[in-house]
Coordinates of C-alpha atoms in Angstrom, one line a residue:
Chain A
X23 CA 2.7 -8.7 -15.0
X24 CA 0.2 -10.3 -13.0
X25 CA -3.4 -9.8 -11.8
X26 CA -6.3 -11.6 -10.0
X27 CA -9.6 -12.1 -10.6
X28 CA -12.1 -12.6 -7.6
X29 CA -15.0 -14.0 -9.7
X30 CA -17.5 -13.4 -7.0
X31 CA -18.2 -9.5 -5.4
X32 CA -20.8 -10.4 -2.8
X33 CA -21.3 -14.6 -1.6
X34 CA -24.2 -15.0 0.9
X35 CA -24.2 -18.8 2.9
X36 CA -26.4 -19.7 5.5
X37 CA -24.5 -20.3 9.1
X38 CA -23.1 -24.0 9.1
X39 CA -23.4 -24.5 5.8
X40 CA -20.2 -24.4 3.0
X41 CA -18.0 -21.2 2.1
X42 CA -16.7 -21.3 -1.6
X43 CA -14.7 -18.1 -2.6
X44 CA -13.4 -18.0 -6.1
X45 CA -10.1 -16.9 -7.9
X46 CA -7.9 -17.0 -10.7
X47 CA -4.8 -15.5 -11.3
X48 CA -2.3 -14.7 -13.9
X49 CA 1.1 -14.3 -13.6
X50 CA 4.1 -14.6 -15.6
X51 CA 6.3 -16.3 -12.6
X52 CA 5.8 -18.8 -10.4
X53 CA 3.6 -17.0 -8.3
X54 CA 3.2 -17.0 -4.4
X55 CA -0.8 -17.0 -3.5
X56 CA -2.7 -15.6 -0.5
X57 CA -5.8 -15.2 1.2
X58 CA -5.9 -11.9 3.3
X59 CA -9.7 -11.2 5.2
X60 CA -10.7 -7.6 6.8
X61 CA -13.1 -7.1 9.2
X62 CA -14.7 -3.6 9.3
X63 CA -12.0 -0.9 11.0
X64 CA -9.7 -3.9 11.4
X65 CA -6.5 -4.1 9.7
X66 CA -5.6 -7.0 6.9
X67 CA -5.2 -10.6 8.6
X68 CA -3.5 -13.5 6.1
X69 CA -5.7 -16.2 6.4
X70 CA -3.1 -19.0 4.1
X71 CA -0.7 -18.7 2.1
X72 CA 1.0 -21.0 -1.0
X73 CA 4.2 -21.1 -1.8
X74 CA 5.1 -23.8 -4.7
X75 CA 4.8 -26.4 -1.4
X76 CA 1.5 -28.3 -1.0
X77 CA -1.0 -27.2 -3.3
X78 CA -3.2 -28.3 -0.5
X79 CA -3.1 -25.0 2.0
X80 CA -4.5 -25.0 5.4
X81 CA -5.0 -21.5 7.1
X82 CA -6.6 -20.4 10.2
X83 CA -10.0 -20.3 11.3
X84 CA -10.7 -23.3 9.1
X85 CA -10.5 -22.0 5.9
X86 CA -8.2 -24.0 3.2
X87 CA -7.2 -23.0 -0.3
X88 CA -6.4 -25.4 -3.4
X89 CA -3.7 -24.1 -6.1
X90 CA -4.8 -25.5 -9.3
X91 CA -2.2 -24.8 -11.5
X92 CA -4.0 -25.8 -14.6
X93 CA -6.8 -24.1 -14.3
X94 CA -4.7 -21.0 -12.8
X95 CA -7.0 -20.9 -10.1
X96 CA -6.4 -21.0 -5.9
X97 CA -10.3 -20.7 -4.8
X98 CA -10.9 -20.6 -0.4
X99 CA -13.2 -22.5 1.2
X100 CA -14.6 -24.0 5.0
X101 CA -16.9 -26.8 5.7
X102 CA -19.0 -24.7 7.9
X103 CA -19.3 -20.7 8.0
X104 CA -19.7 -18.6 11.1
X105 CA -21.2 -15.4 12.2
X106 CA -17.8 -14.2 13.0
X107 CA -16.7 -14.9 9.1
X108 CA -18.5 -12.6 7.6
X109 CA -16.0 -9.6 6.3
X110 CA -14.0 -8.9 3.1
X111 CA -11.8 -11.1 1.4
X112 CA -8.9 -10.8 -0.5
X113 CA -7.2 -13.0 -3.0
X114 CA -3.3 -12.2 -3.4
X115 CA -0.5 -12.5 -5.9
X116 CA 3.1 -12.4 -5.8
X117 CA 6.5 -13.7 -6.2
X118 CA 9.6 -13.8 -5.0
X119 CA 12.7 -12.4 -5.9
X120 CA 15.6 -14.8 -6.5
X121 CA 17.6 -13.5 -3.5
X122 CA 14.1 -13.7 -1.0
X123 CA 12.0 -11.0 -0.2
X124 CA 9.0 -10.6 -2.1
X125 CA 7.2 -8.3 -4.7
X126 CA 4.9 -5.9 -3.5
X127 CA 1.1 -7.6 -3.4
X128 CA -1.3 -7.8 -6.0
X129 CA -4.9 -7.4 -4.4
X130 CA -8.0 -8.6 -5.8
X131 CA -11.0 -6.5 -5.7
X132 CA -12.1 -8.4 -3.1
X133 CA -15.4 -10.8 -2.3
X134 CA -17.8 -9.5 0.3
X135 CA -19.1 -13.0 2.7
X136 CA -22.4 -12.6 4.1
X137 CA -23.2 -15.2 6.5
X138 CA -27.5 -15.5 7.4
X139 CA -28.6 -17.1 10.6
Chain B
X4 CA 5.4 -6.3 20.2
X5 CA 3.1 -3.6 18.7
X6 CA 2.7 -5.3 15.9
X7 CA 2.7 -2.5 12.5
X8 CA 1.6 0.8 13.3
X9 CA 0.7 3.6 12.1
X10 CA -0.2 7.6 12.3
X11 CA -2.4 9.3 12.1
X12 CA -5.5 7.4 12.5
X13 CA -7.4 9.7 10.5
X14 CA -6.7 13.1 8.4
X15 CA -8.4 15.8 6.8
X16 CA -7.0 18.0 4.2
X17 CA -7.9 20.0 0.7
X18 CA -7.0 19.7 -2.6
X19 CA -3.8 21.0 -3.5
X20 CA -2.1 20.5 0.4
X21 CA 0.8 18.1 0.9
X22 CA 0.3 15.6 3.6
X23 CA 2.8 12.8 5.1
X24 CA 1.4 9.7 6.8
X25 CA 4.0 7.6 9.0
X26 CA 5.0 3.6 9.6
X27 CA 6.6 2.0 12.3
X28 CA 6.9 -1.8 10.9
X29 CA 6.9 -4.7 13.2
X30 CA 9.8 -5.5 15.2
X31 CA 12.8 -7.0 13.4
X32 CA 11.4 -6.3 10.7
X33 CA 13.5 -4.3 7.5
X34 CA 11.2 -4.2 4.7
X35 CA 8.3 -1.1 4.2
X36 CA 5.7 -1.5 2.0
X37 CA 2.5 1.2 1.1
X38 CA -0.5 0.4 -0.2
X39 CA -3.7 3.0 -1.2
X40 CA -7.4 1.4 -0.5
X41 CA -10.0 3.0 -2.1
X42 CA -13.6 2.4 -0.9
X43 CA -15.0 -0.8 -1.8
X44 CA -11.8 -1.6 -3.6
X45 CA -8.8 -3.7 -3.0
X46 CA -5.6 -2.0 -1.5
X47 CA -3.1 -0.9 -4.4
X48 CA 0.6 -1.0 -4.0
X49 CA 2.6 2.0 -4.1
X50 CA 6.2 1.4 -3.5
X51 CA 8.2 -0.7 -1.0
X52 CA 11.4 0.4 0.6
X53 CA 14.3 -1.4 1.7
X54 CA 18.0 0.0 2.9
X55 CA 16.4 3.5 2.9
X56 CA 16.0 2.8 -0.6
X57 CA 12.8 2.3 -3.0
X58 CA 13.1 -1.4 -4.0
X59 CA 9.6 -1.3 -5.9
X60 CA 7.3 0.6 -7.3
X61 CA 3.8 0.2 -8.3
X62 CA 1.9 2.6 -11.4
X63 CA 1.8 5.7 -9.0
X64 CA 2.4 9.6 -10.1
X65 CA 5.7 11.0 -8.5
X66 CA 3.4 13.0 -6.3
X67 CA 3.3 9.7 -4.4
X68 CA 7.0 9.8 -3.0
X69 CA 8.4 8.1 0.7
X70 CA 11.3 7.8 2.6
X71 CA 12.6 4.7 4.7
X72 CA 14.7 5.5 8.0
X73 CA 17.9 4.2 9.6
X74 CA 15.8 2.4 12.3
X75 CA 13.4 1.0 9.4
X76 CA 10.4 3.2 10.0
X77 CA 9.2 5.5 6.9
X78 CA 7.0 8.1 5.4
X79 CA 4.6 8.0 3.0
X80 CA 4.8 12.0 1.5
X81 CA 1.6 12.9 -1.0
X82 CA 2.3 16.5 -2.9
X83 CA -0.5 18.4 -4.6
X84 CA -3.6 16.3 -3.4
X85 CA -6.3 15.7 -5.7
X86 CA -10.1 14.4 -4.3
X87 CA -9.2 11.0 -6.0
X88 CA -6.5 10.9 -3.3
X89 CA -8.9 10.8 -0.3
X90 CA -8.7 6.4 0.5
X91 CA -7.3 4.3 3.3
X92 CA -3.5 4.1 3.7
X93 CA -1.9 1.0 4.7
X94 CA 1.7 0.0 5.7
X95 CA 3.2 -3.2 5.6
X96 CA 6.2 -4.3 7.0
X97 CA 8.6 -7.8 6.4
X98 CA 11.8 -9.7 6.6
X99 CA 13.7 -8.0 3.6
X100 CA 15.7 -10.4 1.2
X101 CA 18.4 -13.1 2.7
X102 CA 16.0 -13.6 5.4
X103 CA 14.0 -16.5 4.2
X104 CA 12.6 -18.2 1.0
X105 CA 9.0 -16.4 1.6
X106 CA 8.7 -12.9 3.7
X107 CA 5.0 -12.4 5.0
X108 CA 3.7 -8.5 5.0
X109 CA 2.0 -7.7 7.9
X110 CA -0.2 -4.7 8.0
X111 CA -0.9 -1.6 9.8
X112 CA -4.5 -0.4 10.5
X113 CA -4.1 2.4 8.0
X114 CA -4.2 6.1 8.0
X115 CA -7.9 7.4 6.6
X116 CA -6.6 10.5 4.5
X117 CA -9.8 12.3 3.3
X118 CA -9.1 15.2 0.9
X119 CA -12.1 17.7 0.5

C-alpha cells in the first residue's frame, strides 16, 4: 500500500520570496515520486519527477524537489515565487512494475499556493 | 499532436442514469488510466487498461466499469449514479510496459459529470 501526506492545505508567499511545499510518503516499494500542479480549468501538468536517480530533481518553471529517503519525505520548492504559480499542487506516488509501466497514481490531497503582490 | 483528450467537456445527469465518458490518449501512446476528482480533493484512481484489458484497479464499486479499444482509446461506463458520483473525470494516457524503465501519464482536461 502506499499514501501521501501533503502536510500543508493552503501556503501563502509573498511574490519573490521562497516556495516550500511539504510531503511525505509511504510506500512499501521503492516508490517513484512526482509533483503534478493545476491551474483553474486546466488540466494536470507534471512539474518533476524522481525515479531512484538523483535525489536531487529539477522540474520546470524552477521548481526542484529533494527525496529524502530517511525521513520519507520529497518536499518542492523555488527560490523565487510568481504570480503565474499560484494553483494547486499535487504530491504523487508510485511504482513500477518489474516489466515497466507504472502503477496507477497515488494523489495527495493537494496544497493550495497563494502568491501576494 | 492533440495531446489527451477527452468528451464531453461537461454533463448533466440524475441519480440512478448510466452515463459513459470517453478518452482518446496521446499519440503512441497504449496505456489508459481514469481517475475521479472530487471538489477540493485530489484525483482518485479508478482503473487503468492495457491490451483492451483492465491491468489495475483502484477501491471503486463495479458500478465503475470501462473498456479499452483496438486503437487504444476507451470508455469510462458509470451504472446507477449516485449524487456522490457528481466530480471531475480525468484520463490519462502512457507508454504501456516494455516501453521504458518509467512511463509518464499525461492527462486529459476531464469530463465534469454532475449528477442531480
Amino acid at each position: 500500500a502506499q499514501s501521501v501526506t501533503q502536510l500543508d492545505s493552503h501556503v501563502s508567499v509573498s511574490e519573490g520570496t521562497p516556495v516550500l511545499l511539504r510531503c511525505n510518503y509511504s510506500s512499501s516499494y521503492s516508490p517513484s515520486l512526482f509533483w503534478y500542479v493545476q491551474h483553474p480549468n486546466k488540466g494536470l501538468q507534471l512539474l518533476l519527477k524522481y525515479t531512484s536517480a538523483a535525489t536531487l530533481v529539477k522540474g520546470i518553471n524552477g521548481f526542484e524537489a529533494e527525496f529524502k529517503k530517511s525521513e520519507t519525505s520529497f518536499h518542492l520548492t523555488k527560490p523565487s515565487a510568481h504570480m503565474s504559480d499560484a494553483a494547486e499542487y499535487f504530491c504523487v506516488v508510485s511504482h513500477m512494475y518489474s516489466g515497466g509501466g507504472a502503477d496507477g497514481l497515488t494523489f495527495g490531497k493537494g496544497t493550495h499556493l497563494i502568491i501576494q503582490p | 499532436d492533440a495531446g489527451v483528450t477527452q468528451s464531453p467537456t461537461h454533463l448533466i445527469k440524475t441519480r440512478g442514469q448510466q452515463v459513459t465518458l470517453r478518452c482518446s490518449p496521446k499519440s503512441g501512446h497504449d496505456t489508459v488510466s481514469w481517475y475521479q476528482q472530487a471538489l477540493g480533493q485530489g484525483p482518485q484512481f479508478i482503473f487503468q487498461y492495457y491490451e483492451e484489458e483492465e491491468r489495475q484497479r483502484g477501491n471503486f464499486p463495479d458500478r465503475f466499469s470501462g473498456h479499452q479499444f483496438p486503437n487504444y482509446s476507451s470508455e469510462l461506463n458509470v451504472n446507477a449514479l449516485l449524487l456522490g458520483d457528481s466530480a471531475l473525470y480525468l484520463c490519462a494516457s502512457s507508454l504501456g510496459p516494455g516501453q521504458g524503465a518509467y512511463n509518464e501519464q499525461f492527462f486529459g482536461p476531464g469530463t465534469r459529470l454532475t449528477v442531480l
